[in-house]
PDB file of C-alpha atoms and ligand atoms in Angstrom:
ATOM      1  CA  MET A   3       0.048  -0.105  -0.160  1.00 51.00           C
ATOM      2  CA  GLY A   4       2.954   2.107   0.645  1.00 54.00           C
ATOM      3  CA  HIS A   5       3.559   2.842  -3.331  1.00 61.00           C
ATOM      4  CA  LEU A   6      -0.017   3.780  -3.760  1.00 61.00           C
ATOM      5  CA  THR A   7       0.188   6.894  -0.824  1.00 64.00           C
ATOM      6  CA  LYS A   8       3.573   8.147  -2.489  1.00 70.00           C
ATOM      7  CA  SER A   9       3.352  10.658  -4.837  1.00 73.00           C
ATOM      8  CA  HIS A  10       4.833  10.264  -8.512  1.00 71.00           C
ATOM      9  CA  THR A  11       6.440  12.942 -10.904  1.00 75.00           C
ATOM     10  CA  ILE A  12       5.982  12.086 -14.524  1.00 70.00           C
ATOM     11  CA  LEU A  13       8.186  14.386 -16.673  1.00 74.00           C
ATOM     12  CA  ILE A  14       7.300  15.106 -20.183  1.00 72.00           C
ATOM     13  CA  ALA A  15       9.757  16.445 -22.332  1.00 77.00           C
ATOM     14  CA  ARG A  16       9.218  18.408 -25.642  1.00 75.00           C
ATOM     15  CA  THR A  17      11.582  19.042 -28.255  1.00 78.00           C
ATOM     16  CA  GLY A  18      12.272  23.183 -27.487  1.00 77.00           C
ATOM     17  CA  GLN A  19       9.648  23.456 -24.828  1.00 78.00           C
ATOM     18  CA  GLU A  20       9.467  23.641 -21.409  1.00 79.00           C
ATOM     19  CA  PRO A  21       8.759  20.080 -20.164  1.00 76.00           C
ATOM     20  CA  ILE A  22       5.347  19.293 -18.530  1.00 74.00           C
ATOM     21  CA  THR A  23       5.702  18.214 -14.978  1.00 76.00           C
ATOM     22  CA  LEU A  24       2.886  15.874 -13.707  1.00 70.00           C
ATOM     23  CA  CYS A  25       2.568  15.195 -10.168  1.00 72.00           C
ATOM     24  CA  LEU A  26       0.485  11.734  -9.461  1.00 71.00           C
ATOM     25  CA  ARG A  27      -0.860  10.738  -6.295  1.00 75.00           C
ATOM     26  CA  PRO A  28      -2.287   7.104  -7.261  1.00 74.00           C
ATOM     27  CA  LEU A  29      -4.669   6.739  -4.186  1.00 77.00           C
ATOM     28  CA  PRO A  30      -6.824   9.685  -4.500  1.00 75.00           C
ATOM     29  CA  ILE A  31      -7.022   9.098  -8.425  1.00 74.00           C
ATOM     30  CA  LEU A  32      -8.461   5.457  -7.573  1.00 76.00           C
ATOM     31  CA  ILE A  33     -10.672   6.652  -5.145  1.00 79.00           C
ATOM     32  CA  GLY A  34     -11.979   9.318  -7.478  1.00 76.00           C
ATOM     33  CA  ALA A  35     -12.048   6.595 -10.657  1.00 74.00           C
ATOM     34  CA  ALA A  36     -14.218   4.471  -8.256  1.00 76.00           C
ATOM     35  CA  ILE A  37     -16.356   7.196  -7.005  1.00 79.00           C
ATOM     36  CA  ALA A  38     -16.848   8.565 -10.893  1.00 79.00           C
ATOM     37  CA  PHE A  39     -17.135   4.723 -12.252  1.00 79.00           C
ATOM     38  CA  GLY A  40     -18.478   2.751  -9.290  1.00 78.00           C
ATOM     39  CA  ILE A  41     -21.537   4.802  -8.159  1.00 78.00           C
ATOM     40  CA  PRO A  42     -23.360   4.589 -11.923  1.00 77.00           C
ATOM     41  CA  LEU A  43     -22.597   1.067 -12.171  1.00 81.00           C
ATOM     42  CA  THR A  44     -24.306  -0.142  -8.654  1.00 83.00           C
ATOM     43  CA  TRP A  45     -27.148   2.263  -9.641  1.00 83.00           C
ATOM     44  CA  ALA A  46     -27.321   0.687 -13.265  1.00 83.00           C
ATOM     45  CA  GLY A  47     -27.039  -2.697 -11.264  1.00 83.00           C
ATOM     46  CA  ILE A  48     -29.771  -1.876  -8.634  1.00 84.00           C
ATOM     47  CA  THR A  49     -32.196  -0.507 -11.295  1.00 84.00           C
ATOM     48  CA  VAL A  50     -31.661  -3.573 -13.741  1.00 84.00           C
ATOM     49  CA  ALA A  51     -32.347  -6.068 -10.825  1.00 86.00           C
ATOM     50  CA  SER A  52     -35.766  -3.802  -9.785  1.00 87.00           C
ATOM     51  CA  ILE A  53     -36.858  -3.837 -13.046  1.00 87.00           C
ATOM     52  CA  PHE A  54     -36.620  -7.456 -13.088  1.00 86.00           C
ATOM     53  CA  GLN A  55     -38.136  -7.433  -9.796  1.00 88.00           C
ATOM     54  CA  ASN A  56     -41.198  -5.528 -10.935  1.00 89.00           C
ATOM     55  CA  ASN A  57     -41.356  -7.730 -14.036  1.00 89.00           C
ATOM     56  CA  GLN A  58     -41.473 -10.701 -11.888  1.00 89.00           C
ATOM     57  CA  GLN A  59     -44.216  -9.478  -9.746  1.00 89.00           C
ATOM     58  CA  LEU A  60     -46.082  -8.497 -12.459  1.00 88.00           C
ATOM     59  CA  THR A  61     -46.061 -11.581 -13.876  1.00 87.00           C
ATOM     60  CA  ARG A  62     -47.119 -12.993 -10.580  1.00 87.00           C
ATOM     61  CA  ARG A  63     -49.882 -10.503 -10.259  1.00 86.00           C
ATOM     62  CA  ASN A  64     -51.191 -11.071 -14.127  1.00 83.00           C
ATOM     63  CA  GLN A  65     -51.195 -14.902 -13.158  1.00 84.00           C
ATOM     64  CA  GLU A  66     -53.169 -14.130 -10.078  1.00 85.00           C
ATOM     65  CA  LEU A  67     -55.668 -12.109 -11.864  1.00 83.00           C
ATOM     66  CA  SER A  68     -55.784 -14.430 -14.512  1.00 83.00           C
ATOM     67  CA  GLU A  69     -56.596 -17.235 -11.601  1.00 84.00           C
ATOM     68  CA  THR A  70     -59.205 -14.733 -10.189  1.00 82.00           C
ATOM     69  CA  ALA A  71     -60.990 -13.975 -13.600  1.00 82.00           C
ATOM     70  CA  THR A  72     -61.144 -17.975 -14.553  1.00 83.00           C
ATOM     71  CA  GLU A  73     -62.578 -18.741 -11.096  1.00 83.00           C
ATOM     72  CA  VAL A  74     -65.113 -15.748 -11.409  1.00 83.00           C
ATOM     73  CA  LEU A  75     -66.170 -17.113 -14.887  1.00 82.00           C
ATOM     74  CA  SER A  76     -66.444 -20.931 -13.793  1.00 85.00           C
ATOM     75  CA  GLU A  77     -68.499 -19.530 -10.814  1.00 83.00           C
ATOM     76  CA  ILE A  78     -70.802 -17.607 -13.257  1.00 85.00           C
ATOM     77  CA  ASN A  79     -71.076 -20.827 -15.312  1.00 85.00           C
ATOM     78  CA  GLN A  80     -72.471 -22.733 -12.394  1.00 83.00           C
ATOM     79  CA  LEU A  81     -74.814 -19.640 -11.600  1.00 83.00           C
ATOM     80  CA  ASP A  82     -75.685 -20.130 -15.565  1.00 85.00           C
ATOM     81  CA  ALA A  83     -76.662 -23.788 -15.299  1.00 85.00           C
ATOM     82  CA  GLU A  84     -78.378 -23.023 -11.931  1.00 82.00           C
ATOM     83  CA  ILE A  85     -80.743 -20.281 -13.815  1.00 83.00           C
ATOM     84  CA  LYS A  86     -81.027 -22.785 -16.696  1.00 83.00           C
ATOM     85  CA  THR A  87     -82.611 -25.129 -14.070  1.00 82.00           C
ATOM     86  CA  LEU A  88     -85.027 -22.616 -12.367  1.00 80.00           C
ATOM     87  CA  LYS A  89     -86.129 -21.232 -16.059  1.00 80.00           C
ATOM     88  CA  ARG A  90     -87.150 -24.885 -16.922  1.00 80.00           C
ATOM     89  CA  ARG A  91     -88.810 -25.348 -13.581  1.00 75.00           C
ATOM     90  CA  ALA A  92     -90.502 -21.958 -13.941  1.00 75.00           C
ATOM     91  CA  GLY A  93     -91.427 -22.910 -17.519  1.00 75.00           C
ATOM     92  CA  VAL A  94     -89.274 -19.789 -19.211  1.00 76.00           C
ATOM     93  CA  SER A  95     -88.183 -21.421 -22.691  1.00 72.00           C
ATOM     94  CA  GLU A  96     -84.371 -21.086 -23.878  1.00 65.00           C
ATOM     95  CA  ASP A  97     -83.618 -18.216 -26.054  1.00 59.00           C
ATOM     96  CA  PRO A  98     -83.015 -19.887 -29.819  1.00 52.00           C
ATOM     97  CA  SER A  99     -80.308 -17.223 -30.692  1.00 45.00           C
ATOM     98  CA  PRO A 100     -78.692 -14.283 -28.598  1.00 49.00           C
ATOM     99  CA  GLU A 101     -79.377 -10.994 -29.958  1.00 46.00           C
ATOM    100  CA  GLY A 102     -76.359  -8.501 -30.805  1.00 43.00           C
ATOM    101  CA  ASP A 103     -73.520  -8.244 -33.254  1.00 41.00           C
ATOM    102  CA  PRO A 104     -72.490 -11.322 -34.173  1.00 42.00           C
ATOM    103  CA  GLU A 105     -69.199 -10.529 -34.557  1.00 39.00           C
ATOM    104  CA  ALA A 106     -68.875  -9.341 -30.910  1.00 42.00           C
ATOM    105  CA  LEU A 107     -67.451 -11.679 -28.266  1.00 45.00           C
ATOM    106  CA  ASN A 108     -70.720 -13.473 -27.149  1.00 46.00           C
ATOM    107  CA  PRO A 109     -70.276 -14.258 -23.548  1.00 47.00           C
ATOM    108  CA  SER A 110     -73.238 -16.602 -23.332  1.00 47.00           C
ATOM    109  CA  GLN A 111     -71.304 -18.781 -26.108  1.00 47.00           C
ATOM    110  CA  THR A 112     -68.002 -19.080 -24.241  1.00 49.00           C
ATOM    111  CA  THR A 113     -67.702 -22.555 -22.222  1.00 49.00           C
ATOM    112  CA  LEU A 114     -64.845 -22.804 -19.805  1.00 49.00           C
ATOM    113  CA  PRO A 115     -62.652 -25.846 -20.300  1.00 48.00           C
ATOM    114  CA  GLN A 116     -62.206 -28.103 -17.003  1.00 48.00           C
ATOM    115  CA  GLY A 117     -59.630 -26.557 -15.015  1.00 50.00           C
ATOM    116  CA  GLY A 118     -60.193 -23.074 -16.574  1.00 51.00           C
ATOM    117  CA  LEU A 119     -58.936 -21.025 -19.683  1.00 53.00           C
ATOM    118  CA  PRO A 120     -55.318 -21.295 -20.944  1.00 55.00           C
ATOM    119  CA  ASN A 121     -53.049 -18.989 -19.511  1.00 56.00           C
ATOM    120  CA  THR A 122     -52.479 -17.109 -22.904  1.00 71.00           C
ATOM    121  CA  VAL A 123     -55.902 -15.200 -22.552  1.00 76.00           C
ATOM    122  CA  PRO A 124     -55.187 -11.916 -20.876  1.00 80.00           C
ATOM    123  CA  PRO A 125     -56.708 -11.195 -17.458  1.00 79.00           C
ATOM    124  CA  GLU A 126     -58.612  -8.128 -18.694  1.00 81.00           C
ATOM    125  CA  THR A 127     -60.616 -10.134 -21.394  1.00 84.00           C
ATOM    126  CA  LEU A 128     -61.407 -12.531 -18.521  1.00 81.00           C
ATOM    127  CA  LEU A 129     -62.410  -9.905 -16.239  1.00 82.00           C
ATOM    128  CA  SER A 130     -64.460  -7.948 -18.800  1.00 86.00           C
ATOM    129  CA  LEU A 131     -66.091 -11.446 -20.038  1.00 83.00           C
ATOM    130  CA  ALA A 132     -67.076 -12.218 -16.772  1.00 83.00           C
ATOM    131  CA  LYS A 133     -68.706  -8.887 -16.102  1.00 85.00           C
ATOM    132  CA  GLN A 134     -70.683  -9.133 -19.536  1.00 87.00           C
ATOM    133  CA  ARG A 135     -71.562 -12.829 -18.164  1.00 84.00           C
ATOM    134  CA  GLY A 136     -72.999 -11.417 -14.865  1.00 86.00           C
ATOM    135  CA  ASN A 137     -74.754  -8.515 -16.307  1.00 87.00           C
ATOM    136  CA  GLN A 138     -76.471 -10.992 -18.793  1.00 86.00           C
ATOM    137  CA  LEU A 139     -77.291 -13.326 -15.688  1.00 86.00           C
ATOM    138  CA  THR A 140     -78.758 -10.526 -13.639  1.00 86.00           C
ATOM    139  CA  ASP A 141     -81.230  -9.282 -16.273  1.00 87.00           C
ATOM    140  CA  GLN A 142     -82.216 -12.898 -16.836  1.00 83.00           C
ATOM    141  CA  LEU A 143     -83.047 -13.387 -13.258  1.00 83.00           C
ATOM    142  CA  GLN A 144     -84.636 -10.022 -12.843  1.00 83.00           C
ATOM    143  CA  GLN A 145     -86.817 -10.062 -15.840  1.00 85.00           C
ATOM    144  CA  GLU A 146     -87.552 -13.803 -16.697  1.00 82.00           C
ATOM    145  CA  VAL A 147     -86.635 -16.038 -14.181  1.00 81.00           C
ATOM    146  CA  SER A 148     -88.124 -14.040 -10.839  1.00 81.00           C
ATOM    147  CA  PRO A 149     -91.434 -13.285 -12.289  1.00 82.00           C
ATOM    148  CA  ALA A 150     -91.840 -16.799 -13.993  1.00 82.00           C
ATOM    149  CA  LEU A 151     -90.950 -18.368 -10.634  1.00 80.00           C
ATOM    150  CA  GLU A 152     -93.088 -16.286  -8.499  1.00 80.00           C
ATOM    151  CA  ASP A 153     -95.995 -17.267 -10.707  1.00 81.00           C
ATOM    152  CA  THR A 154     -95.005 -21.036 -10.370  1.00 81.00           C
ATOM    153  CA  LEU A 155     -94.636 -20.567  -6.706  1.00 79.00           C
ATOM    154  CA  ALA A 156     -98.003 -18.872  -6.391  1.00 78.00           C
ATOM    155  CA  ALA A 157     -99.564 -21.948  -7.982  1.00 82.00           C
ATOM    156  CA  GLU A 158     -97.575 -24.362  -5.948  1.00 81.00           C
ATOM    157  CA  ALA A 159     -99.155 -22.831  -2.973  1.00 78.00           C
ATOM    158  CA  HIS A 160    -102.458 -22.802  -4.364  1.00 79.00           C
ATOM    159  CA  ARG A 161    -102.053 -26.513  -5.170  1.00 80.00           C
ATOM    160  CA  LYS A 162    -100.766 -27.152  -1.995  1.00 83.00           C
ATOM    161  CA  ALA A 163    -103.378 -25.151  -0.118  1.00 84.00           C
ATOM    162  CA  ALA A 164    -106.054 -27.375  -2.313  1.00 85.00           C
ATOM    163  CA  PHE A 165    -104.185 -30.617  -1.172  1.00 86.00           C
ATOM    164  CA  PRO A 166    -106.230 -32.463   1.494  1.00 89.00           C
ATOM    165  CA  ASP A 167    -104.213 -32.697   4.337  1.00 85.00           C
ATOM    166  CA  GLY A 168    -104.542 -33.433   7.702  1.00 86.00           C
ATOM    167  CA  ILE A 169    -107.454 -34.571  10.174  1.00 91.00           C
ATOM    168  CA  PRO A 170    -111.255 -33.013   9.824  1.00 95.00           C
ATOM    169  CA  LEU A 171    -111.200 -32.999  13.848  1.00 95.00           C
ATOM    170  CA  GLN A 172    -109.488 -30.923  16.219  1.00 92.00           C
ATOM    171  CA  THR A 173    -110.402 -32.662  19.328  1.00 91.00           C
ATOM    172  CA  ASP A 174    -109.689 -36.224  20.710  1.00 91.00           C
ATOM    173  CA  PHE A 175    -111.011 -39.384  18.554  1.00 93.00           C
ATOM    174  CA  ARG A 176    -110.387 -42.439  17.727  1.00 93.00           C
ATOM    175  CA  VAL A 177    -110.545 -44.286  14.528  1.00 94.00           C
ATOM    176  CA  SER A 178    -113.530 -47.004  14.424  1.00 93.00           C
ATOM    177  CA  SER A 179    -113.153 -48.175  10.754  1.00 93.00           C
ATOM    178  CA  GLU A 180    -110.453 -48.184   8.177  1.00 93.00           C
ATOM    179  CA  PHE A 181    -110.426 -47.381   4.508  1.00 93.00           C
ATOM    180  CA  GLY A 182    -110.898 -50.704   2.494  1.00 91.00           C
ATOM    181  CA  VAL A 183    -113.051 -53.935   2.633  1.00 86.00           C
ATOM    182  CA  ARG A 184    -114.451 -54.735   5.829  1.00 80.00           C
ATOM    183  CA  SER A 185    -117.088 -56.960   7.637  1.00 76.00           C
ATOM    184  CA  ASN A 186    -120.427 -55.169   6.792  1.00 70.00           C
ATOM    185  CA  PRO A 187    -121.751 -53.561  10.019  1.00 65.00           C
ATOM    186  CA  PHE A 188    -124.924 -53.885   9.017  1.00 64.00           C
ATOM    187  CA  GLY A 189    -125.236 -57.541   8.393  1.00 60.00           C
ATOM    188  CA  ARG A 190    -127.197 -57.895   4.903  1.00 62.00           C
ATOM    189  CA  ARG A 191    -124.106 -59.108   3.027  1.00 63.00           C
ATOM    190  CA  ASN A 192    -120.800 -60.294   4.622  1.00 75.00           C
ATOM    191  CA  TYR A 193    -118.150 -57.785   3.475  1.00 81.00           C
ATOM    192  CA  GLU A 194    -118.598 -54.298   1.658  1.00 84.00           C
ATOM    193  CA  MET A 195    -115.973 -51.715   0.468  1.00 90.00           C
ATOM    194  CA  HIS A 196    -115.646 -49.007   2.902  1.00 93.00           C
ATOM    195  CA  ASN A 197    -114.355 -45.685   0.944  1.00 94.00           C
ATOM    196  CA  GLY A 198    -113.474 -43.763   4.091  1.00 95.00           C
ATOM    197  CA  ILE A 199    -112.276 -43.730   7.534  1.00 96.00           C
ATOM    198  CA  ASP A 200    -114.489 -43.369  10.378  1.00 96.00           C
ATOM    199  CA  PHE A 201    -113.866 -41.271  13.442  1.00 96.00           C
ATOM    200  CA  VAL A 202    -115.587 -41.542  16.456  1.00 96.00           C
ATOM    201  CA  ALA A 203    -115.975 -38.346  18.743  1.00 96.00           C
ATOM    202  CA  PRO A 204    -118.548 -36.826  20.986  1.00 96.00           C
ATOM    203  CA  TYR A 205    -121.970 -35.801  19.138  1.00 97.00           C
ATOM    204  CA  GLY A 206    -121.837 -32.119  17.802  1.00 97.00           C
ATOM    205  CA  THR A 207    -117.912 -31.898  17.624  1.00 97.00           C
ATOM    206  CA  PRO A 208    -116.922 -29.653  14.923  1.00 98.00           C
ATOM    207  CA  ILE A 209    -115.682 -30.885  11.500  1.00 98.00           C
ATOM    208  CA  HIS A 210    -113.196 -29.071   9.663  1.00 97.00           C
ATOM    209  CA  ALA A 211    -112.259 -28.762   6.099  1.00 97.00           C
ATOM    210  CA  THR A 212    -108.866 -30.109   5.203  1.00 95.00           C
ATOM    211  CA  ALA A 213    -108.038 -28.175   2.349  1.00 94.00           C
ATOM    212  CA  ASP A 214    -109.476 -24.742   0.480  1.00 94.00           C
ATOM    213  CA  GLY A 215    -112.112 -25.248  -2.003  1.00 96.00           C
ATOM    214  CA  THR A 216    -115.529 -24.700  -3.386  1.00 97.00           C
ATOM    215  CA  VAL A 217    -118.718 -26.793  -1.350  1.00 98.00           C
ATOM    216  CA  THR A 218    -120.365 -28.585  -4.408  1.00 98.00           C
ATOM    217  CA  ARG A 219    -122.906 -30.405  -1.984  1.00 98.00           C
ATOM    218  CA  SER A 220    -124.342 -29.938   1.319  1.00 98.00           C
ATOM    219  CA  GLN A 221    -127.541 -31.795   1.744  1.00 97.00           C
ATOM    220  CA  ASN A 222    -129.064 -34.495   3.626  1.00 97.00           C
ATOM    221  CA  THR A 223    -130.027 -37.557   1.294  1.00 93.00           C
ATOM    222  CA  GLY A 224    -129.266 -41.175   1.248  1.00 92.00           C
ATOM    223  CA  GLY A 225    -126.809 -43.304   3.380  1.00 94.00           C
ATOM    224  CA  PHE A 226    -124.544 -40.293   4.044  1.00 97.00           C
ATOM    225  CA  GLY A 227    -127.495 -38.262   5.819  1.00 97.00           C
ATOM    226  CA  LYS A 228    -126.011 -34.774   6.320  1.00 98.00           C
ATOM    227  CA  HIS A 229    -123.080 -34.294   4.126  1.00 98.00           C
ATOM    228  CA  VAL A 230    -120.790 -32.154   2.535  1.00 98.00           C
ATOM    229  CA  ILE A 231    -118.600 -32.463  -0.406  1.00 98.00           C
ATOM    230  CA  ILE A 232    -115.890 -30.000  -1.358  1.00 97.00           C
ATOM    231  CA  ASP A 233    -114.086 -29.795  -4.414  1.00 96.00           C
ATOM    232  CA  HIS A 234    -110.305 -28.478  -4.287  1.00 94.00           C
ATOM    233  CA  GLY A 235    -109.379 -28.433  -7.776  1.00 91.00           C
ATOM    234  CA  TYR A 236    -106.695 -30.255  -9.277  1.00 87.00           C
ATOM    235  CA  ASN A 237    -108.988 -33.018  -9.467  1.00 89.00           C
ATOM    236  CA  TYR A 238    -109.222 -33.429  -5.285  1.00 92.00           C
ATOM    237  CA  GLU A 239    -112.543 -33.683  -3.299  1.00 96.00           C
ATOM    238  CA  THR A 240    -113.467 -34.439   0.330  1.00 97.00           C
ATOM    239  CA  LEU A 241    -116.615 -35.755   2.008  1.00 98.00           C
ATOM    240  CA  TYR A 242    -117.706 -35.863   5.179  1.00 98.00           C
ATOM    241  CA  ALA A 243    -120.879 -37.500   6.504  1.00 98.00           C
ATOM    242  CA  HIS A 244    -123.484 -38.438   9.157  1.00 97.00           C
ATOM    243  CA  MET A 245    -123.248 -34.839  10.617  1.00 98.00           C
ATOM    244  CA  SER A 246    -125.889 -33.747  12.869  1.00 98.00           C
ATOM    245  CA  GLU A 247    -125.838 -30.062  11.710  1.00 98.00           C
ATOM    246  CA  LEU A 248    -124.766 -28.546   7.970  1.00 98.00           C
ATOM    247  CA  LYS A 249    -122.643 -25.089   8.314  1.00 98.00           C
ATOM    248  CA  VAL A 250    -122.045 -24.408   4.863  1.00 98.00           C
ATOM    249  CA  THR A 251    -123.904 -23.898   1.709  1.00 98.00           C
ATOM    250  CA  GLU A 252    -123.424 -24.988  -1.716  1.00 97.00           C
ATOM    251  CA  GLY A 253    -121.161 -22.887  -3.940  1.00 97.00           C
ATOM    252  CA  GLN A 254    -119.415 -21.413  -0.608  1.00 98.00           C
ATOM    253  CA  THR A 255    -115.655 -20.972  -0.821  1.00 97.00           C
ATOM    254  CA  ILE A 256    -113.712 -22.348   1.950  1.00 95.00           C
ATOM    255  CA  ARG A 257    -110.525 -22.214   3.775  1.00 95.00           C
ATOM    256  CA  ARG A 258    -108.486 -25.021   5.268  1.00 94.00           C
ATOM    257  CA  GLY A 259    -109.690 -25.433   8.920  1.00 95.00           C
ATOM    258  CA  ASP A 260    -112.920 -24.003   8.310  1.00 97.00           C
ATOM    259  CA  ILE A 261    -116.179 -25.611   9.895  1.00 98.00           C
ATOM    260  CA  VAL A 262    -118.405 -27.356   7.664  1.00 98.00           C
ATOM    261  CA  GLY A 263    -120.485 -29.159   9.907  1.00 98.00           C
ATOM    262  CA  LEU A 264    -121.039 -30.728  13.400  1.00 98.00           C
ATOM    263  CA  LEU A 265    -120.538 -34.634  14.148  1.00 98.00           C
ATOM    264  CA  GLY A 266    -123.479 -36.674  13.993  1.00 97.00           C
ATOM    265  CA  ASN A 267    -125.800 -39.767  13.495  1.00 97.00           C
ATOM    266  CA  THR A 268    -127.767 -39.034  10.499  1.00 97.00           C
ATOM    267  CA  GLY A 269    -127.931 -41.442   7.399  1.00 96.00           C
ATOM    268  CA  ARG A 270    -126.852 -44.997   7.516  1.00 93.00           C
ATOM    269  CA  SER A 271    -124.873 -45.072  10.417  1.00 92.00           C
ATOM    270  CA  SER A 272    -124.797 -47.016  13.618  1.00 90.00           C
ATOM    271  CA  GLY A 273    -123.709 -44.292  16.101  1.00 94.00           C
ATOM    272  CA  PRO A 274    -122.141 -40.732  16.261  1.00 96.00           C
ATOM    273  CA  HIS A 275    -119.030 -40.596  14.113  1.00 97.00           C
ATOM    274  CA  LEU A 276    -117.928 -38.818  11.140  1.00 97.00           C
ATOM    275  CA  HIS A 277    -117.041 -40.604   8.138  1.00 97.00           C
ATOM    276  CA  TYR A 278    -114.355 -39.023   5.981  1.00 97.00           C
ATOM    277  CA  GLU A 279    -113.531 -39.800   2.000  1.00 96.00           C
ATOM    278  CA  VAL A 280    -110.766 -38.294  -0.129  1.00 95.00           C
ATOM    279  CA  HIS A 281    -111.421 -38.413  -4.053  1.00 94.00           C
ATOM    280  CA  ARG A 282    -109.141 -37.942  -6.758  1.00 90.00           C
ATOM    281  CA  GLY A 283    -110.442 -37.901 -10.430  1.00 89.00           C
ATOM    282  CA  GLN A 284    -113.623 -39.409  -8.731  1.00 86.00           C
ATOM    283  CA  LYS A 285    -111.915 -42.065  -7.572  1.00 91.00           C
ATOM    284  CA  PRO A 286    -111.763 -42.932  -3.721  1.00 93.00           C
ATOM    285  CA  LEU A 287    -108.404 -42.709  -2.146  1.00 90.00           C
ATOM    286  CA  ASN A 288    -107.218 -43.988   1.126  1.00 90.00           C
ATOM    287  CA  PRO A 289    -107.283 -40.789   3.086  1.00 91.00           C
ATOM    288  CA  ARG A 290    -104.413 -42.322   5.369  1.00 87.00           C
ATOM    289  CA  ARG A 291    -102.543 -41.309   2.665  1.00 82.00           C
ATOM    290  CA  TYR A 292    -103.395 -37.524   3.514  1.00 80.00           C
ATOM    291  CA  LEU A 293    -103.242 -38.149   7.279  1.00 78.00           C
ATOM    292  CA  LYS A 294     -99.572 -37.983   7.918  1.00 65.00           C
ATOM    293  CA  GLU A 295    -100.507 -35.938  11.609  1.00 55.00           C
ATOM    294  CA  LEU A 296    -102.877 -38.941  12.291  1.00 58.00           C
ATOM    295  CA  SER A 297     -99.861 -41.648  12.187  1.00 57.00           C
ATOM    296  CA  LYS A 298     -97.971 -39.043  14.395  1.00 57.00           C
ATOM    297  CA  MET A 299    -100.656 -38.791  16.957  1.00 56.00           C
ATOM    298  CA  GLU A 300    -101.653 -42.283  17.227  1.00 56.00           C
ATOM    299  CA  GLN A 301     -97.431 -43.163  17.800  1.00 48.00           C
ATOM    300  CA  THR A 302     -97.786 -40.596  20.477  1.00 46.00           C
ATOM    301  CA  SER A 303    -100.997 -41.979  21.930  1.00 45.00           C
ATOM    302  CA  SER A 304     -99.832 -45.572  21.906  1.00 41.00           C
ATOM    303  CA  ALA A 305     -96.330 -44.599  23.530  1.00 37.00           C
ATOM    304  CA  ALA A 306     -98.137 -42.907  26.604  1.00 36.00           C
ATOM    305  CA  GLU A 307    -100.385 -46.066  27.114  1.00 33.00           C
ATOM    306  CA  ASP A 308     -97.284 -48.353  27.467  1.00 39.00           C
TER     307      ASP A 308
HETATM  308 ZN1  LIG B 274    -117.722 -44.824   7.149  1.00 77.00          ZN
END
């Protein structure tokens, strides 16, 4: 290091002229050179490194965006499928051809392969695709599916209200005779078809309609005595027989639970009871199928007796 700190004198001789004397100190020169060239070089190095890093970050960010866009698009595709199901259920027909510029990118015709789109599709395209698709689905939901579904649900609710459901008595009772072939309680023939269920309860117990409908018969005739028939629509009818008193008139609109009459012993009856029938398409059905509550109550009461 010693020679670096010493100063060196360089003598440049020129013909016919004074010689030039240069006095050099190597260390300050080296430091100067290091400062003059080193800093820019280091700076350039840092800049290049940071550009490279930024580039890597951008690529990563781009990849993340692409992945997000792909996820959004496949979620939208799932939504689309669900909306199609809803539309089918609501009775909305599929549009044969979407309107608009045929040259334009049509999101509804874009199907995503399993595992997403290839990475070559720029995320901006994917995102704008997702946005278009999202808007389309929102329109479909608001303008077609929702109103149609509301209609369908209203019709379903109406049908449900018209569906004979539950027990026509709201007090304690017992079932004395089931639907089906039974031995004849009046003894003329050995067996007969019993088209309903018999409920035994105290004379005068209120009898309730098991679904919404219109009273098509309220009269005292034949073997049924004082009886009521309600038409519930959708081919369903119910019949309540042997009543002591009729509480409705023909043509009257009925809600489920309304009192149609009082339990009695009129017509071909061997004691106070309600004979209850459920018909579909004019054919008697086993009312047990419409008395889920009855099985529940019987299970509870038999459990209580144990
Ligand atoms: Zn009966």
